[in-house]
Coordinates of C-alpha atoms in Angstrom, one line a residue:
Chain A
M29 CA -173.8 161.7 5.7
K30 CA -171.6 160.0 8.3
T31 CA -171.8 163.1 10.5
L32 CA -175.5 163.1 10.5
K33 CA -175.7 159.5 11.5
L34 CA -173.3 160.1 14.4
S35 CA -175.1 163.1 15.5
L36 CA -178.5 161.5 15.5
A37 CA -177.0 158.5 17.4
L38 CA -175.8 160.9 20.1
T39 CA -179.1 160.5 21.9
A40 CA -181.7 157.8 21.8
G41 CA -182.3 156.3 18.4
T42 CA -185.9 155.5 17.4
A43 CA -185.2 151.8 17.2
F44 CA -183.9 149.5 20.0
A45 CA -183.1 146.4 18.1
Q46 CA -182.3 143.1 19.6
N47 CA -180.8 142.2 16.3
P48 CA -178.1 144.2 14.5
A49 CA -180.2 144.1 11.3
P50 CA -182.7 147.0 11.2
A51 CA -186.2 145.8 10.5
A52 CA -187.4 146.5 7.0
T53 CA -190.2 149.0 6.9
A54 CA -192.8 149.7 4.3
S55 CA -194.6 152.3 6.4
P56 CA -195.3 155.7 4.8
A57 CA -195.4 157.4 8.2
P58 CA -192.9 160.2 8.5
T59 CA -189.6 159.3 10.1
V60 CA -186.7 161.3 11.4
G61 CA -185.0 160.4 8.1
S62 CA -187.9 161.4 5.9
V63 CA -188.4 164.7 7.7
L64 CA -184.8 165.6 7.4
A65 CA -184.7 164.5 3.8
A66 CA -187.6 166.9 3.1
S67 CA -185.9 169.8 4.9
Q68 CA -184.8 172.9 2.9
P69 CA -181.3 174.4 2.9
S70 CA -182.8 177.4 4.9
D71 CA -183.7 175.0 7.7
W72 CA -180.0 174.6 8.4
R73 CA -177.3 177.0 9.6
P74 CA -173.5 176.5 9.2
L75 CA -171.4 176.3 12.3
D76 CA -169.9 179.7 12.7
P77 CA -166.1 179.2 12.7
E78 CA -165.7 182.1 15.2
N79 CA -168.0 180.3 17.7
T80 CA -166.7 176.8 17.1
L81 CA -163.8 175.2 19.1
V82 CA -161.9 172.2 17.9
M83 CA -160.1 170.0 20.5
E84 CA -157.6 167.3 19.6
V85 CA -157.5 164.8 22.5
G86 CA -154.5 162.5 22.8
G87 CA -153.9 159.5 24.9
A88 CA -154.9 155.9 24.2
R89 CA -157.7 156.8 21.7
P90 CA -156.9 160.1 20.0
A91 CA -160.0 162.0 19.0
R92 CA -161.4 165.3 17.8
V93 CA -164.1 167.0 19.7
I94 CA -166.1 169.9 18.2
Y95 CA -167.9 172.4 20.4
E96 CA -170.4 175.1 19.5
L97 CA -170.3 178.2 21.7
S98 CA -173.2 180.4 22.8
P99 CA -172.4 184.1 22.7
A100 CA -176.1 184.8 23.2
F101 CA -176.1 183.3 26.7
A102 CA -172.6 183.8 27.9
P103 CA -170.8 186.5 25.8
N104 CA -168.0 187.2 28.3
H105 CA -167.2 183.5 28.9
V106 CA -167.2 182.8 25.2
A107 CA -164.9 185.7 24.6
N108 CA -162.6 184.8 27.4
V109 CA -162.4 181.1 26.5
K110 CA -161.6 182.1 22.9
A111 CA -158.9 184.4 24.2
L112 CA -157.4 181.6 26.4
V113 CA -157.7 179.2 23.4
R114 CA -156.0 181.7 21.1
E115 CA -153.1 182.2 23.5
G116 CA -152.6 178.4 23.5
Y117 CA -153.5 178.2 27.2
F118 CA -155.0 174.7 27.0
D119 CA -152.5 173.2 24.5
G120 CA -150.6 170.5 26.4
L121 CA -152.8 170.7 29.5
T122 CA -154.8 167.6 30.4
I123 CA -158.2 166.1 31.2
N124 CA -157.9 165.6 35.0
R125 CA -161.3 164.5 36.1
V126 CA -163.8 162.0 34.8
Q127 CA -166.6 161.3 37.3
D128 CA -169.0 158.7 36.2
N129 CA -172.5 159.8 35.3
Y130 CA -171.4 163.4 35.8
V131 CA -168.5 165.3 34.2
V132 CA -165.2 165.3 32.2
Q133 CA -163.1 168.3 33.4
W134 CA -159.9 169.7 32.0
G135 CA -157.4 172.5 32.7
D136 CA -154.1 173.0 34.5
A137 CA -153.8 170.1 36.9
N138 CA -151.4 172.0 39.1
P139 CA -152.6 173.8 42.3
G140 CA -153.5 177.4 41.8
P141 CA -150.2 179.2 42.4
Q142 CA -148.3 176.9 40.1
R143 CA -150.7 177.2 37.2
R144 CA -149.8 178.2 33.7
A145 CA -149.6 182.0 33.3
I146 CA -152.4 183.7 31.4
T147 CA -151.4 186.4 29.0
T148 CA -154.5 187.8 27.2
G149 CA -157.4 186.0 28.9
K150 CA -158.8 186.5 32.4
A151 CA -158.5 184.1 35.3
R152 CA -161.9 185.1 36.7
L153 CA -165.0 186.5 35.3
A154 CA -168.4 187.6 36.6
A155 CA -170.8 184.8 36.4
E156 CA -173.1 184.4 33.5
F157 CA -175.4 181.8 35.1
D158 CA -178.4 183.2 33.3
R159 CA -179.6 186.2 31.3
P160 CA -182.7 188.4 31.3
L161 CA -185.8 187.1 29.7
A162 CA -186.7 190.3 28.0
G163 CA -189.5 189.1 25.9
A164 CA -189.9 189.5 22.1
A165 CA -187.2 190.7 19.8
S166 CA -184.2 190.9 22.1
D167 CA -184.4 187.2 23.2
P168 CA -182.9 184.4 21.3
P169 CA -185.7 182.4 19.5
F170 CA -187.2 179.8 21.8
T171 CA -189.1 176.6 20.8
R172 CA -191.0 175.5 23.9
N173 CA -191.1 171.9 25.0
P174 CA -194.9 171.3 25.4
D175 CA -194.3 168.6 28.1
G176 CA -193.0 170.8 30.9
D177 CA -189.9 170.4 33.0
V178 CA -189.2 169.2 36.5
Y179 CA -186.6 171.9 37.2
A180 CA -187.9 175.1 35.5
G181 CA -191.0 176.9 34.6
E182 CA -190.4 176.2 30.9
A183 CA -187.8 174.4 28.9
G184 CA -187.1 174.2 25.2
W185 CA -184.5 175.0 22.6
S186 CA -182.7 178.3 21.7
Q187 CA -180.3 178.5 18.8
G188 CA -179.6 174.7 19.0
F189 CA -179.1 174.7 22.8
A190 CA -181.4 173.2 25.4
S191 CA -182.5 176.0 27.6
A192 CA -184.9 176.8 30.4
R193 CA -186.7 180.0 31.5
D194 CA -188.7 181.3 34.3
A195 CA -191.2 184.0 33.7
R196 CA -191.6 185.0 37.3
S197 CA -187.9 185.7 37.9
G198 CA -187.6 186.9 34.3
R199 CA -184.5 184.8 33.6
Q200 CA -183.4 182.3 31.0
W201 CA -180.4 180.0 30.9
L202 CA -178.7 177.0 29.2
T203 CA -179.3 173.7 30.8
H204 CA -176.9 171.0 31.9
C205 CA -178.0 168.4 29.3
Y206 CA -175.7 165.6 28.1
G207 CA -172.8 167.3 26.2
A208 CA -173.2 170.8 27.8
L209 CA -169.9 172.7 28.1
A210 CA -169.4 174.9 31.1
S211 CA -166.9 176.6 33.3
A212 CA -166.0 175.1 36.6
R213 CA -165.5 177.3 39.7
S214 CA -164.8 177.4 43.4
N215 CA -167.3 178.6 45.9
E216 CA -167.4 182.2 44.8
A217 CA -169.7 182.9 41.8
D218 CA -167.0 184.8 40.0
S219 CA -164.2 182.3 40.7
G220 CA -164.5 180.5 37.3
G221 CA -164.0 182.3 34.0
G222 CA -162.9 179.5 31.7
T223 CA -159.6 178.1 32.7
Q224 CA -161.2 174.9 34.1
L225 CA -163.9 173.5 31.8
Y226 CA -166.2 170.6 32.0
V227 CA -168.6 168.6 29.8
I228 CA -171.6 166.7 31.1
I229 CA -171.3 162.9 30.4
G230 CA -174.3 161.5 32.3
H231 CA -177.9 162.0 33.3
A232 CA -178.4 165.8 33.2
P233 CA -177.4 167.2 36.6
R234 CA -179.9 170.0 36.3
H235 CA -179.3 171.2 39.9
L236 CA -176.2 172.7 38.4
D237 CA -178.3 175.0 36.2
R238 CA -177.8 178.6 37.2
N239 CA -174.9 177.6 39.4
T240 CA -172.2 177.6 36.7
T241 CA -171.9 179.3 33.4
V242 CA -172.9 177.0 30.5
F243 CA -171.5 178.5 27.4
G244 CA -171.4 175.8 24.8
R245 CA -172.1 172.2 23.8
V246 CA -170.4 169.3 22.1
I247 CA -171.4 168.9 18.4
Q248 CA -169.2 166.0 17.5
G249 CA -166.8 163.6 19.3
M250 CA -168.8 163.3 22.5
E251 CA -168.2 159.5 22.6
S252 CA -164.5 160.1 23.0
L253 CA -165.1 162.1 26.2
S254 CA -167.8 159.9 27.6
S255 CA -165.8 156.7 27.2
L256 CA -162.7 157.9 29.1
P257 CA -161.7 155.8 32.1
R258 CA -163.3 157.1 35.2
G259 CA -161.0 158.7 37.8
T260 CA -160.7 156.8 41.1
G261 CA -159.9 159.8 43.2
N262 CA -162.3 162.1 45.1
L263 CA -164.9 163.6 42.7
G264 CA -163.5 161.5 39.9
F265 CA -160.1 163.1 39.7
Y266 CA -157.3 160.9 38.2
E267 CA -155.1 159.9 41.1
K268 CA -151.9 159.5 39.1
P269 CA -150.5 162.1 36.7
E270 CA -150.0 159.5 34.0
E271 CA -153.7 158.8 34.0
R272 CA -154.5 162.3 32.8
V273 CA -155.5 162.6 29.1
P274 CA -153.5 165.1 27.1
I275 CA -155.1 167.9 25.2
V276 CA -152.9 168.1 22.2
S277 CA -154.5 171.3 20.9
F278 CA -157.6 173.4 21.5
K279 CA -158.4 175.9 18.7
V280 CA -161.0 178.3 17.4
A281 CA -162.2 176.8 14.1
A282 CA -161.7 180.2 12.4
D283 CA -157.9 180.0 13.1
L284 CA -157.6 176.6 11.4
P285 CA -156.7 176.3 7.7
A286 CA -159.9 176.3 5.8
E287 CA -159.6 172.6 4.9
K288 CA -159.3 171.7 8.6
R289 CA -162.4 173.5 9.8
P290 CA -165.4 171.4 10.6
A291 CA -167.7 171.6 7.6
L292 CA -170.9 171.1 9.6
E293 CA -174.3 172.6 9.6
I294 CA -176.9 172.4 12.4
L295 CA -180.7 172.1 12.1
R296 CA -182.3 175.4 13.2
T297 CA -184.4 174.8 16.2
D298 CA -186.8 177.7 15.4
T299 CA -188.2 175.8 12.3
P300 CA -191.3 173.7 11.6
V301 CA -188.8 170.9 10.7
F302 CA -187.5 170.8 14.2
E303 CA -191.0 170.9 15.6
K304 CA -191.9 167.9 13.4
L305 CA -188.8 166.0 14.7
L306 CA -189.8 166.8 18.2
Q307 CA -193.3 165.5 17.6
L308 CA -191.8 162.3 16.2
R309 CA -189.7 161.8 19.3
R310 CA -192.6 162.6 21.6
T311 CA -194.8 160.0 19.9
R312 CA -192.7 157.1 18.6
R313 CA -194.5 155.7 15.6
D314 CA -192.3 152.9 14.5
A315 CA -193.5 149.3 15.0
W316 CA -191.1 148.7 17.8
F317 CA -193.0 151.0 20.2
H318 CA -196.0 149.6 22.0
F319 CA -196.5 152.5 24.4
P320 CA -195.6 155.8 22.6
V321 CA -195.6 158.0 25.7
D322 CA -196.3 161.3 23.8
R323 CA -194.0 163.2 26.0
I324 CA -190.3 164.2 25.9
E325 CA -187.9 165.8 28.4
V326 CA -185.7 168.6 27.1
C327 CA -182.4 166.7 27.3
N328 CA -183.8 163.8 25.2
A329 CA -184.2 165.7 22.0
P330 CA -181.1 165.8 19.9
V331 CA -180.5 168.6 17.5
P332 CA -179.3 167.2 14.2
S333 CA -176.1 168.2 12.5
R334 CA -174.8 167.1 9.1
A335 CA -171.8 167.6 6.9
V336 CA -172.1 170.6 4.6
A337 CA -172.7 169.3 1.1
S338 CA -169.7 169.6 -1.2
K339 CA -170.2 172.2 -3.9
Chain B
M13 CA -166.5 152.4 53.4
K14 CA -165.0 152.4 49.9
T15 CA -168.3 151.0 48.6
L16 CA -170.3 153.8 50.1
K17 CA -168.1 156.4 48.6
L18 CA -168.3 154.8 45.1
S19 CA -172.0 154.4 45.3
L20 CA -172.6 158.0 46.3
A21 CA -170.3 159.2 43.6
L22 CA -172.4 157.3 41.0
T23 CA -174.5 160.3 40.6
A24 CA -173.9 163.9 41.1
G25 CA -171.8 164.8 44.2
T26 CA -172.8 167.7 46.3
A27 CA -169.6 169.6 45.5
F28 CA -168.3 170.5 42.1
A29 CA -164.8 171.5 42.9
Q30 CA -162.5 173.3 40.6
N31 CA -159.7 172.1 42.9
P32 CA -159.2 168.5 44.0
A33 CA -159.0 169.6 47.6
P34 CA -162.5 169.6 49.2
A35 CA -163.3 172.9 50.9
A36 CA -163.1 172.7 54.7
T37 CA -166.5 173.2 56.2
A38 CA -167.4 174.2 59.8
S39 CA -171.2 174.2 59.0
P40 CA -173.4 172.2 61.3
A41 CA -176.1 171.9 58.6
P42 CA -176.9 168.3 57.8
T43 CA -175.0 166.7 55.0
V44 CA -175.4 163.5 53.1
G45 CA -172.6 162.2 55.2
S46 CA -174.0 163.3 58.5
V47 CA -177.5 161.9 57.7
L48 CA -176.1 158.6 56.7
A49 CA -173.9 158.5 59.8
A50 CA -177.0 159.0 61.9
S51 CA -178.9 156.2 60.2
Q52 CA -179.8 153.1 62.2
P53 CA -179.1 149.5 61.1
S54 CA -182.8 149.0 60.4
D55 CA -182.6 151.7 57.8
W56 CA -180.6 149.4 55.6
R57 CA -181.3 146.0 54.0
P58 CA -178.7 143.5 52.9
L59 CA -178.6 142.6 49.2
D60 CA -180.5 139.3 48.8
P61 CA -178.0 136.9 47.3
E62 CA -180.9 135.2 45.4
N63 CA -181.7 138.5 43.7
T64 CA -178.2 139.7 43.1
L65 CA -176.2 139.0 39.9
V66 CA -172.4 139.2 39.7
M67 CA -170.9 139.7 36.3
E68 CA -167.1 139.4 35.6
V69 CA -166.3 141.5 32.5
G70 CA -163.1 140.7 30.7
G71 CA -161.3 142.7 28.0
A72 CA -158.9 145.6 28.4
R73 CA -160.1 146.6 31.8
P74 CA -161.5 143.6 33.7
A75 CA -164.2 144.5 36.2
R76 CA -167.0 143.2 38.4
V77 CA -170.5 144.5 38.0
I78 CA -173.2 143.8 40.6
Y79 CA -176.9 144.0 39.8
E80 CA -179.9 143.9 42.0
L81 CA -183.0 142.3 40.6
S82 CA -186.6 143.3 41.1
P83 CA -188.9 140.3 41.5
A84 CA -191.7 142.6 42.6
F85 CA -191.8 144.3 39.2
A86 CA -190.7 141.5 36.9
P87 CA -191.0 138.1 38.6
N88 CA -190.9 136.1 35.4
H89 CA -188.0 137.9 33.9
V90 CA -186.1 137.7 37.1
A91 CA -186.7 134.0 37.3
N92 CA -185.8 133.4 33.7
V93 CA -182.6 135.4 33.7
K94 CA -181.6 133.6 36.9
A95 CA -182.3 130.3 35.1
L96 CA -180.3 131.4 32.1
V97 CA -177.5 132.6 34.4
R98 CA -177.5 129.3 36.3
E99 CA -177.2 127.2 33.1
G100 CA -174.2 129.3 32.2
Y101 CA -175.9 130.8 29.2
F102 CA -174.0 134.1 29.4
D103 CA -170.6 132.7 30.3
G104 CA -168.3 133.3 27.4
L105 CA -170.8 135.5 25.5
T106 CA -170.0 139.1 24.8
I107 CA -171.0 142.8 25.1
N108 CA -171.9 143.5 21.5
R109 CA -173.3 147.0 21.6
V110 CA -172.3 150.2 23.3
Q111 CA -174.3 153.2 22.0
D112 CA -173.2 156.5 23.3
N113 CA -175.7 158.2 25.7
Y114 CA -177.9 155.1 25.5
V115 CA -177.1 151.5 26.2
V116 CA -174.6 148.7 26.7
Q117 CA -176.1 145.4 25.5
W118 CA -174.9 141.9 25.7
G119 CA -175.9 138.3 24.7
D120 CA -175.1 135.9 21.9
A121 CA -173.7 138.0 19.0
N122 CA -174.7 135.4 16.4
P123 CA -177.9 135.7 14.4
G124 CA -180.9 133.9 15.9
P125 CA -180.6 130.4 14.4
Q126 CA -177.0 130.1 15.3
R127 CA -177.4 131.2 18.9
R128 CA -176.4 129.1 21.9
A129 CA -178.9 126.5 22.9
I130 CA -181.0 127.2 26.0
T131 CA -181.6 124.3 28.3
T132 CA -183.6 125.4 31.4
G133 CA -184.5 129.0 30.6
K134 CA -186.9 130.3 28.1
A135 CA -186.1 132.2 24.9
R136 CA -189.3 134.3 25.0
L137 CA -191.5 135.5 27.8
A138 CA -194.7 137.5 28.1
A139 CA -193.8 141.2 28.6
E140 CA -193.6 142.6 32.2
F141 CA -193.5 146.2 31.1
D142 CA -195.5 147.3 34.1
R143 CA -197.6 145.9 36.9
P144 CA -201.0 146.8 38.4
L145 CA -201.1 149.7 40.8
A146 CA -203.4 148.0 43.3
G147 CA -203.2 150.4 46.1
A148 CA -202.3 149.8 49.7
A149 CA -200.8 146.6 51.0
S150 CA -200.1 144.6 47.9
D151 CA -198.0 147.3 46.2
P152 CA -194.3 147.7 46.9
P153 CA -193.7 150.6 49.2
F154 CA -193.4 153.9 47.2
T155 CA -191.7 157.1 48.2
R156 CA -193.1 159.8 45.9
N157 CA -190.9 162.5 44.4
P158 CA -192.7 165.7 45.3
D159 CA -191.4 167.5 42.2
G160 CA -193.4 165.6 39.6
D161 CA -192.2 164.0 36.4
V162 CA -192.2 164.8 32.7
Y163 CA -193.1 161.3 31.6
A164 CA -195.5 160.0 34.2
G165 CA -198.2 161.0 36.6
E166 CA -196.0 160.3 39.5
A167 CA -192.4 159.1 40.0
G168 CA -190.5 158.0 43.0
W169 CA -188.7 155.1 44.6
S170 CA -189.8 151.5 45.3
Q171 CA -187.6 149.1 47.1
G172 CA -184.5 151.0 45.9
F173 CA -185.6 151.3 42.3
A174 CA -186.7 154.5 40.6
S175 CA -190.3 153.9 39.5
A176 CA -193.2 155.6 38.0
R177 CA -197.0 155.2 38.2
D178 CA -200.2 156.4 36.7
A179 CA -203.3 156.4 38.8
R180 CA -205.6 156.7 35.8
S181 CA -204.4 153.6 34.0
G182 CA -203.7 151.9 37.4
R183 CA -200.2 150.8 36.4
Q184 CA -196.7 151.2 37.9
W185 CA -193.3 150.4 36.4
L186 CA -189.6 150.7 36.8
T187 CA -188.0 153.6 34.9
H188 CA -185.1 153.7 32.5
C189 CA -182.8 155.7 34.8
Y190 CA -179.0 155.5 34.5
G191 CA -178.0 152.0 35.5
A192 CA -181.3 150.3 34.8
L193 CA -181.1 146.7 33.6
A194 CA -183.6 145.5 31.1
S195 CA -184.4 142.9 28.5
A196 CA -184.0 143.8 24.8
R197 CA -186.5 142.6 22.4
S198 CA -187.6 142.7 18.7
N199 CA -190.9 144.3 17.6
E200 CA -193.2 141.8 19.3
A201 CA -193.8 142.5 23.0
D202 CA -193.0 139.0 24.0
S203 CA -189.9 138.6 21.8
G204 CA -187.5 139.3 24.7
G205 CA -187.3 137.2 27.8
G206 CA -183.8 137.8 29.0
T207 CA -181.3 136.4 26.5
Q208 CA -180.3 139.9 25.3
L209 CA -179.8 142.4 28.1
Y210 CA -179.0 146.0 28.3
V211 CA -178.0 148.7 30.8
I212 CA -178.7 152.4 30.4
I213 CA -175.4 154.4 30.3
G214 CA -176.7 157.9 29.4
H215 CA -179.4 160.4 30.0
A216 CA -182.5 158.4 30.9
P217 CA -184.4 157.4 27.7
R218 CA -187.7 157.4 29.5
H219 CA -189.6 156.9 26.3
L220 CA -188.5 153.3 26.7
D221 CA -190.5 153.0 29.9
R222 CA -193.3 150.4 29.5
N223 CA -191.8 149.4 26.2
T224 CA -189.3 146.9 27.6
T225 CA -189.1 144.9 30.8
V226 CA -186.8 146.6 33.3
F227 CA -186.0 144.0 35.9
G228 CA -182.9 145.3 37.8
R229 CA -180.3 147.9 38.3
V230 CA -176.5 148.2 38.7
I231 CA -175.4 148.5 42.3
Q232 CA -171.7 148.6 41.7
G233 CA -169.3 148.6 38.8
M234 CA -171.3 150.9 36.6
E235 CA -168.3 152.9 35.5
S236 CA -166.8 149.8 33.8
L237 CA -169.8 149.5 31.5
S238 CA -170.2 153.3 30.9
S239 CA -166.6 153.8 29.9
L240 CA -166.5 151.0 27.3
P241 CA -165.5 152.1 23.8
R242 CA -168.6 153.0 21.8
G243 CA -169.5 150.8 18.8
T244 CA -169.2 152.4 15.4
G245 CA -171.8 150.3 13.7
N246 CA -175.5 150.9 13.4
L247 CA -177.1 151.4 16.8
G248 CA -173.7 151.3 18.4
F249 CA -173.0 147.6 17.6
Y250 CA -169.3 146.7 17.5
E251 CA -168.4 146.2 13.9
K252 CA -165.6 143.7 14.4
P253 CA -165.9 140.6 16.5
E254 CA -162.6 141.4 18.2
E255 CA -164.1 144.6 19.6
R256 CA -166.7 142.7 21.6
V257 CA -166.1 142.6 25.3
P258 CA -166.1 139.1 26.9
I259 CA -168.4 138.2 29.7
V260 CA -166.1 135.9 31.7
S261 CA -168.9 134.8 34.0
F262 CA -172.4 135.9 35.1
K263 CA -173.6 134.3 38.3
V264 CA -176.3 134.5 40.9
A265 CA -174.6 135.7 44.1
A266 CA -176.2 132.9 46.1
D267 CA -174.3 130.4 43.9
L268 CA -170.9 132.0 44.8
P269 CA -168.8 130.8 47.7
A270 CA -169.8 132.9 50.7
E271 CA -166.6 134.8 50.7
K272 CA -167.1 135.9 47.1
R273 CA -170.6 137.2 47.5
P274 CA -171.0 141.0 47.5
A275 CA -171.3 142.0 51.1
L276 CA -173.4 145.1 50.5
E277 CA -176.4 146.7 52.1
I278 CA -178.7 149.2 50.5
L279 CA -180.5 152.1 52.2
R280 CA -184.2 151.5 52.4
T281 CA -186.1 154.0 50.3
D282 CA -189.2 153.8 52.5
T283 CA -187.4 155.5 55.5
P284 CA -187.2 159.0 56.9
V285 CA -183.5 158.8 56.3
F286 CA -184.0 158.5 52.5
E287 CA -186.5 161.3 52.6
K288 CA -183.9 163.5 54.4
L289 CA -181.3 162.7 51.8
L290 CA -183.8 163.5 49.1
Q291 CA -184.5 166.8 50.7
L292 CA -180.7 167.6 50.9
R293 CA -180.5 166.8 47.2
R294 CA -183.5 168.9 46.3
T295 CA -182.1 171.9 48.2
R296 CA -178.3 171.9 48.1
R297 CA -177.1 173.6 51.2
D298 CA -173.4 173.6 50.9
A299 CA -171.5 176.9 50.2
W300 CA -170.8 176.0 46.6
F301 CA -174.5 176.4 45.6
H302 CA -175.8 179.9 44.8
F303 CA -179.1 178.8 43.4
P304 CA -180.4 175.7 45.3
V305 CA -183.3 174.9 42.9
D306 CA -185.4 173.0 45.5
R307 CA -186.4 170.4 42.9
I308 CA -185.1 167.0 41.8
E309 CA -185.8 164.6 39.0
V310 CA -186.3 160.9 39.8
C311 CA -183.2 159.8 38.0
N312 CA -181.0 162.3 39.9
A313 CA -181.3 160.8 43.3
P314 CA -178.9 158.0 44.0
V315 CA -179.8 155.2 46.5
P316 CA -176.8 154.7 48.8
S317 CA -175.2 151.4 49.3
R318 CA -172.4 150.4 51.6
A319 CA -170.2 147.5 52.6
V320 CA -171.7 145.4 55.4
A321 CA -169.8 146.1 58.5
S322 CA -167.6 143.2 59.5
K323 CA -168.7 141.4 62.7

């Protein structure tokens, strides 16, 4: 259950101990642990190896980062990044930018004309900043956050991703929460496409929502990105080439030998179990909390993952 | 102006370049830079050396972290932490906990009974989770965020600090935004007091608001805390003593020789200049933005600081 522990720790835990030893509890009130323990196998879904990326980061603290992709929200970016990954585009490139409370960004550090050639992928793609909010069956399932949102008409969770929507404009989109994976771009909306990617490592810069294509999120290994040394150049770019952090490999999980694929499953966000967890996080019941605020912001609710039980 | 640049970069920049070279702009529209350049000396206030702490962090990447304290919101905690700092309580202690997307926490790593003796400070203090919202002259100045808040009736800025308030309960408090400095505690409300301190290094865990005493914020050096290796123990505690990061010294700025005091000034948040900056961050005008959302969340607006001009 190591994976579950890490995943739950990704966002705020329920305790905030002054002392390393967790307080003993005899309370029969439901906890995150007890709700998850009571979940059924059908409350979980396996990570789809075709929509999972595995990055091996080198440098001072080598680490593995696992990403889940969202073909529902950004089908063309997902397809193109997978094509780039499959042609080995990112292997041997570097993390070039780490801006505090903002982003980690990687790709070819060279200026445009000197960049690595692309063989099967595309260098530019039409933006997928958002998608239609069709209503009913053609939309991905959506669990609404009852507490509203500063940036959007509604926010909530779709297929494990924090998302937002606006009924007036009839659009929905993935939000820039901590761990969001998106495609960087220049000024033109279609100037990205997936050759330069970034992950959010700070307080959600939600003003980026609908301004770039968010197409995935970090499932595991986030702490290896968020703890990288910050770049001291403009916008957090590393100033010296030797500061850049190597990407040893970036693969689609389906292309890895079976034993090397991440064996993880994700709690479905369209389940009563997830709603119960959400309620527990809205109103903290444990003895530590004196003022359980009874509200939550969309980026503060982690979606649990766990190791697939061995058969 | 290095300080100003760093401070502005602490939260989301206005650009999100794919390329290190910033785009040339001929636009006469106001920018963060032009608004700050047009500010008057009276729009700024110097850091008060009596309410500024300077921490020298050791370890693999030695760094200096500067904190501003808030006697208006937590007078007793500010006084007690200064007393602890002045008796050298923290010098030689360690950062013991780094939990991803949550907190960095420091203090005596030993269990309670074996902890360093306190001579002039207090080990426990009554909570200062919030303070009365008296209305009018006795409240600190408050600049309201027009875009609302998920967690509180109102949010905004008081004396440089992100704060929130609730007219019904008649209370106001400092929020757990990125960089907030607060006092850890056990289950009892008065079990903190300032011997174990933490700083927020992730997406604002606002459910902690009014559950601990926030009494300061990081003004400079945040990136040295946020990039520390995450602890692999329960709640992000370092598992091995040698992983802990030494606090070489922790001083009140007023006690440092004049030439070693941080020479910084902070933009007043009760000024038209700050309101203009806020408006620029609510509606991003530069060419990169295709969807300027016209909204901002309280933790997404940095308060600029800059080096005091040499005389």
